[in-house]
C-alpha positions in Angstrom: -10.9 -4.8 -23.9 -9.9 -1.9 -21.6 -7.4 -1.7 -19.3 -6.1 0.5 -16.9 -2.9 1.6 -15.8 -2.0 3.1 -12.4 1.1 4.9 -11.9 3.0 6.7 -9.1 2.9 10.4 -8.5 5.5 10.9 -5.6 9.3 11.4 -6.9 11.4 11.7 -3.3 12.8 8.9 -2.2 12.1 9.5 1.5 14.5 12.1 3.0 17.9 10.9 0.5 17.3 14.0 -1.6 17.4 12.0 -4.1 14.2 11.4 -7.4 12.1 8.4 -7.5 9.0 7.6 -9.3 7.6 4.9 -11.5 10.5 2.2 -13.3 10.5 2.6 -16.7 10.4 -1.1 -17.6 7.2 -1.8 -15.1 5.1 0.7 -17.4 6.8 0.5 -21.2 6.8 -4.0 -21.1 3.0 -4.5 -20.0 2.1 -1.5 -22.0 3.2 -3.2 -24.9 1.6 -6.8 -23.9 -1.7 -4.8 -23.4 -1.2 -2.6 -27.0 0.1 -5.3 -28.9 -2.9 -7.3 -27.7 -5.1 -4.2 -29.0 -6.3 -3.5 -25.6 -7.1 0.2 -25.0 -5.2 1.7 -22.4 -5.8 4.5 -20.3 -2.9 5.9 -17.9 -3.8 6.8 -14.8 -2.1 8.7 -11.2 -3.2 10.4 -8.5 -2.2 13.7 -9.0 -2.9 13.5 -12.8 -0.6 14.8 -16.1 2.9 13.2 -16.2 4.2 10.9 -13.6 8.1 11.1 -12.3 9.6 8.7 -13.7 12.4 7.1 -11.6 15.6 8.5 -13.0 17.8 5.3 -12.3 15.3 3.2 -14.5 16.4 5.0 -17.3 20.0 4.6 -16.9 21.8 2.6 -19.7 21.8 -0.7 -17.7 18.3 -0.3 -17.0 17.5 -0.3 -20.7 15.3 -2.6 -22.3 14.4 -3.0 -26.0 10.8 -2.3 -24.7 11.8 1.0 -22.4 13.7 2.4 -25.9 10.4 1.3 -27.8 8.2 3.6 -25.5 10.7 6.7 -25.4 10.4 6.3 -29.5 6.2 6.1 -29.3 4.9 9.8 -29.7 1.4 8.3 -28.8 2.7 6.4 -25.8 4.5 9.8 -24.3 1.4 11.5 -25.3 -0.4 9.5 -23.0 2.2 9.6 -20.2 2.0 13.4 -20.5 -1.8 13.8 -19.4 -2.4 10.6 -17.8 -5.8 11.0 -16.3 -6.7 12.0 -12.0 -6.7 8.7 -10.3 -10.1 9.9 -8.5 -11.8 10.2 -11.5 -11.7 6.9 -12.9 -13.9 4.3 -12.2 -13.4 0.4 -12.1 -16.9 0.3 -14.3 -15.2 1.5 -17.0 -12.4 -1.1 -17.5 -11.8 -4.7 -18.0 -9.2 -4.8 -15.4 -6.2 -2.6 -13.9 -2.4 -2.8 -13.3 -0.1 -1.3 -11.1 3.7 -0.8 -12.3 6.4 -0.3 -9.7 9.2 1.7 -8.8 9.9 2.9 -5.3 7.4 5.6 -5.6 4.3 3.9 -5.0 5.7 2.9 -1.1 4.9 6.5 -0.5 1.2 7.6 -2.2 -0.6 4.6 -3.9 0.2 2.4 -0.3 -1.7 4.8 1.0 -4.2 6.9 -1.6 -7.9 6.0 -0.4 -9.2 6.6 -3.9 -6.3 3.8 -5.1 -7.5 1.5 -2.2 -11.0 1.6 -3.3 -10.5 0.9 -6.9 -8.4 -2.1 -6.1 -11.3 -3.1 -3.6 -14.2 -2.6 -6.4 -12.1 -4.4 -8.9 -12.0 -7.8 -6.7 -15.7 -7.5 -5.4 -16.9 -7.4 -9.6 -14.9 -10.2 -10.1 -11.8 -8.9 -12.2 -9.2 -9.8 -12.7 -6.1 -7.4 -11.4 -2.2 -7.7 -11.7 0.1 -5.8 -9.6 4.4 -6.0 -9.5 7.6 -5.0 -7.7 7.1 -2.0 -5.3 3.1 -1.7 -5.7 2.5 -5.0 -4.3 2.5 -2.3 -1.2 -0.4 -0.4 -2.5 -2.3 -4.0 -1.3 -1.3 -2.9 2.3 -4.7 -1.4 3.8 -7.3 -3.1 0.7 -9.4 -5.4 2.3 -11.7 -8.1 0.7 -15.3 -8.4 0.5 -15.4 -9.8 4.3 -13.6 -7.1 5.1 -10.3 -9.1 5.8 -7.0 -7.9 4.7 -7.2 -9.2 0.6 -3.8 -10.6 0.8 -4.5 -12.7 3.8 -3.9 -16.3 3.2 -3.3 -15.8 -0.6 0.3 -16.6 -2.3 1.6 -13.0 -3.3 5.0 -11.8 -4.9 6.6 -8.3 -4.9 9.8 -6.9 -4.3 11.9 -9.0 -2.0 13.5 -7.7 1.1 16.6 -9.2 -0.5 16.3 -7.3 -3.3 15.8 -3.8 -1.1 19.1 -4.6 0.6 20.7 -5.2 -2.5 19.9 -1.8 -3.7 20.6 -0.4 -0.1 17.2 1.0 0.4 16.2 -1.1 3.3 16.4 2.1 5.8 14.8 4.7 3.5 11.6 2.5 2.4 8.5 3.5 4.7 8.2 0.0 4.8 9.5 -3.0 3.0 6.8 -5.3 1.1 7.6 -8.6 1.6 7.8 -7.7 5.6 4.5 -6.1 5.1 3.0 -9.0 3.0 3.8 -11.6 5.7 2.7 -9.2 8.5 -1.3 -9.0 6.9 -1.1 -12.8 6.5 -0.2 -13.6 3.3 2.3 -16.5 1.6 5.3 -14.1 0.1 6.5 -16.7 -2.9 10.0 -15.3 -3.9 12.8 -16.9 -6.7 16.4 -15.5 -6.3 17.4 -11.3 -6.8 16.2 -10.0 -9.9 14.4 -13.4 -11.3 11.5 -13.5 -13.1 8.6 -14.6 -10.8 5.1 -14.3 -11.2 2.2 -15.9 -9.0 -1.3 -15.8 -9.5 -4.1 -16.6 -6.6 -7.7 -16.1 -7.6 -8.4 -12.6 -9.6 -4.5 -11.1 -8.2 -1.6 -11.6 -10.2 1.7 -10.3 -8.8 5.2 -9.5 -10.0 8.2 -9.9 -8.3 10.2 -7.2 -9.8 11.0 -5.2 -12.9 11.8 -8.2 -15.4 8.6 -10.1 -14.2 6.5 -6.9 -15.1 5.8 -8.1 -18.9 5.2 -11.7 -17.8 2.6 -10.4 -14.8 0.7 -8.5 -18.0 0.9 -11.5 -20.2 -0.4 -13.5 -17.1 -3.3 -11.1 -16.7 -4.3 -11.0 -20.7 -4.7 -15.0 -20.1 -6.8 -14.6 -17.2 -9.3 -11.6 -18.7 -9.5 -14.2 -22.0 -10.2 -17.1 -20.2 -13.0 -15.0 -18.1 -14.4 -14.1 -21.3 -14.7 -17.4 -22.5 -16.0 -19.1 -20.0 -18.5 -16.2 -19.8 -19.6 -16.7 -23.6 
């Protein structure tokens, strides 16, 4: 089984001054559901090499046995180091593709065409995809096959307005995701700040934050392995 992995390539966090970038936890928890799993993993961005990594998720609160797991892995910073040009993948290749968070995404993947179209070909071949926290936005211009918005009238999760206000980045976001989410039509499912939440509807799972991003991948592995036994 292949999956792939799309991560953030923009670090400023609007006009703060300030770094941003992918959230540690988002990447190192699914990486490990996927690796444990023996899933091959390819990393993936869209400017290619190594992604910024969001400096806060690395502070010691922000530290998960799984974030300290991945900083160990020679092969897993290996990986991070060249991931591979977003444009030059192709949805053939894989099995299925997740997006981790961090503010980051807001910026390039909402936007990317080449991320937009990957997310499109994934749902018209049927595949599952799971997407959490901040990079529920990069669903914000993917349409469906009948070219509606692909959220519209599907239950999605992502990070919560609540949650952006807690962190006082309400002002600075280029747009905040649950306000986006309802605005193209879809049900925006949230539990309280920073709980784990994690809804599926059809081939999309979403994740409503960083401590949901393991359970999104676990929720995903379940999908691919129940789409590969009903197709044997």
């Amino acid at each position: 089984m292949k999956v792939l992995m799309v991560i953030t390539s923009h670090d400023q966090l609007g006009n703060t001054g300030r770094k941003t970038g992918f959230w540690l936890e988002e990447l190192a928890a699914p990486y490990y559901v996927f690796k444990d799993a023996g899933v091959e993993i390819t990393l993936a961005s869209p400017k290619g090499g190594r992604p910024p990594l969001d400096p806060k998720s690395n502070e010691p609160d922000s530290r998960t046995d799984l974030t300290l797991r991945f900083e160990k892995d020679a092969a897993a910073e290996a990986q991070l180091d060249k991931t591979v040009r977003l444009d030059s993948v192709r949805q053939e290749d894989f099995d299925t593709v997740f997006y981790p968070g961090g503010h980051g995404p807001m910026w390039d993947l909402a936007e990317d065409k080449d991320s937009i179209k990957l997310i499109e070909s994934f749902i018209s071949a049927g595949k599952p995809i799971a997407i959490v926290c901040h990079s529920t936005g990069a669903l914000r211009h993917v349409k469906s096959p009948d070219g509606k918005p692909l959220v519209q009238g599907k239950e999605v999760t992502g990070f919560t307005n609540g949650e952006e206000e807690e962190i006082g980045l309400t002002k600075v976001v280029p747009f905040l995701v649950e306000d986006e989410m309802l605005k193209l039509g879809a049900t925006f499912s949230k539990k309280a700040n920073w709980g784990v939440h994690v809804v599926s509807d059809g081939l999309l799972t979403t994740g409503q934050n960083p401590h949901s991003s393991g359970p999104a991948a676990k929720t995903l592995m379940a999908a691919l392995k129940q789409k590969a036994a009903r197709a044997s």
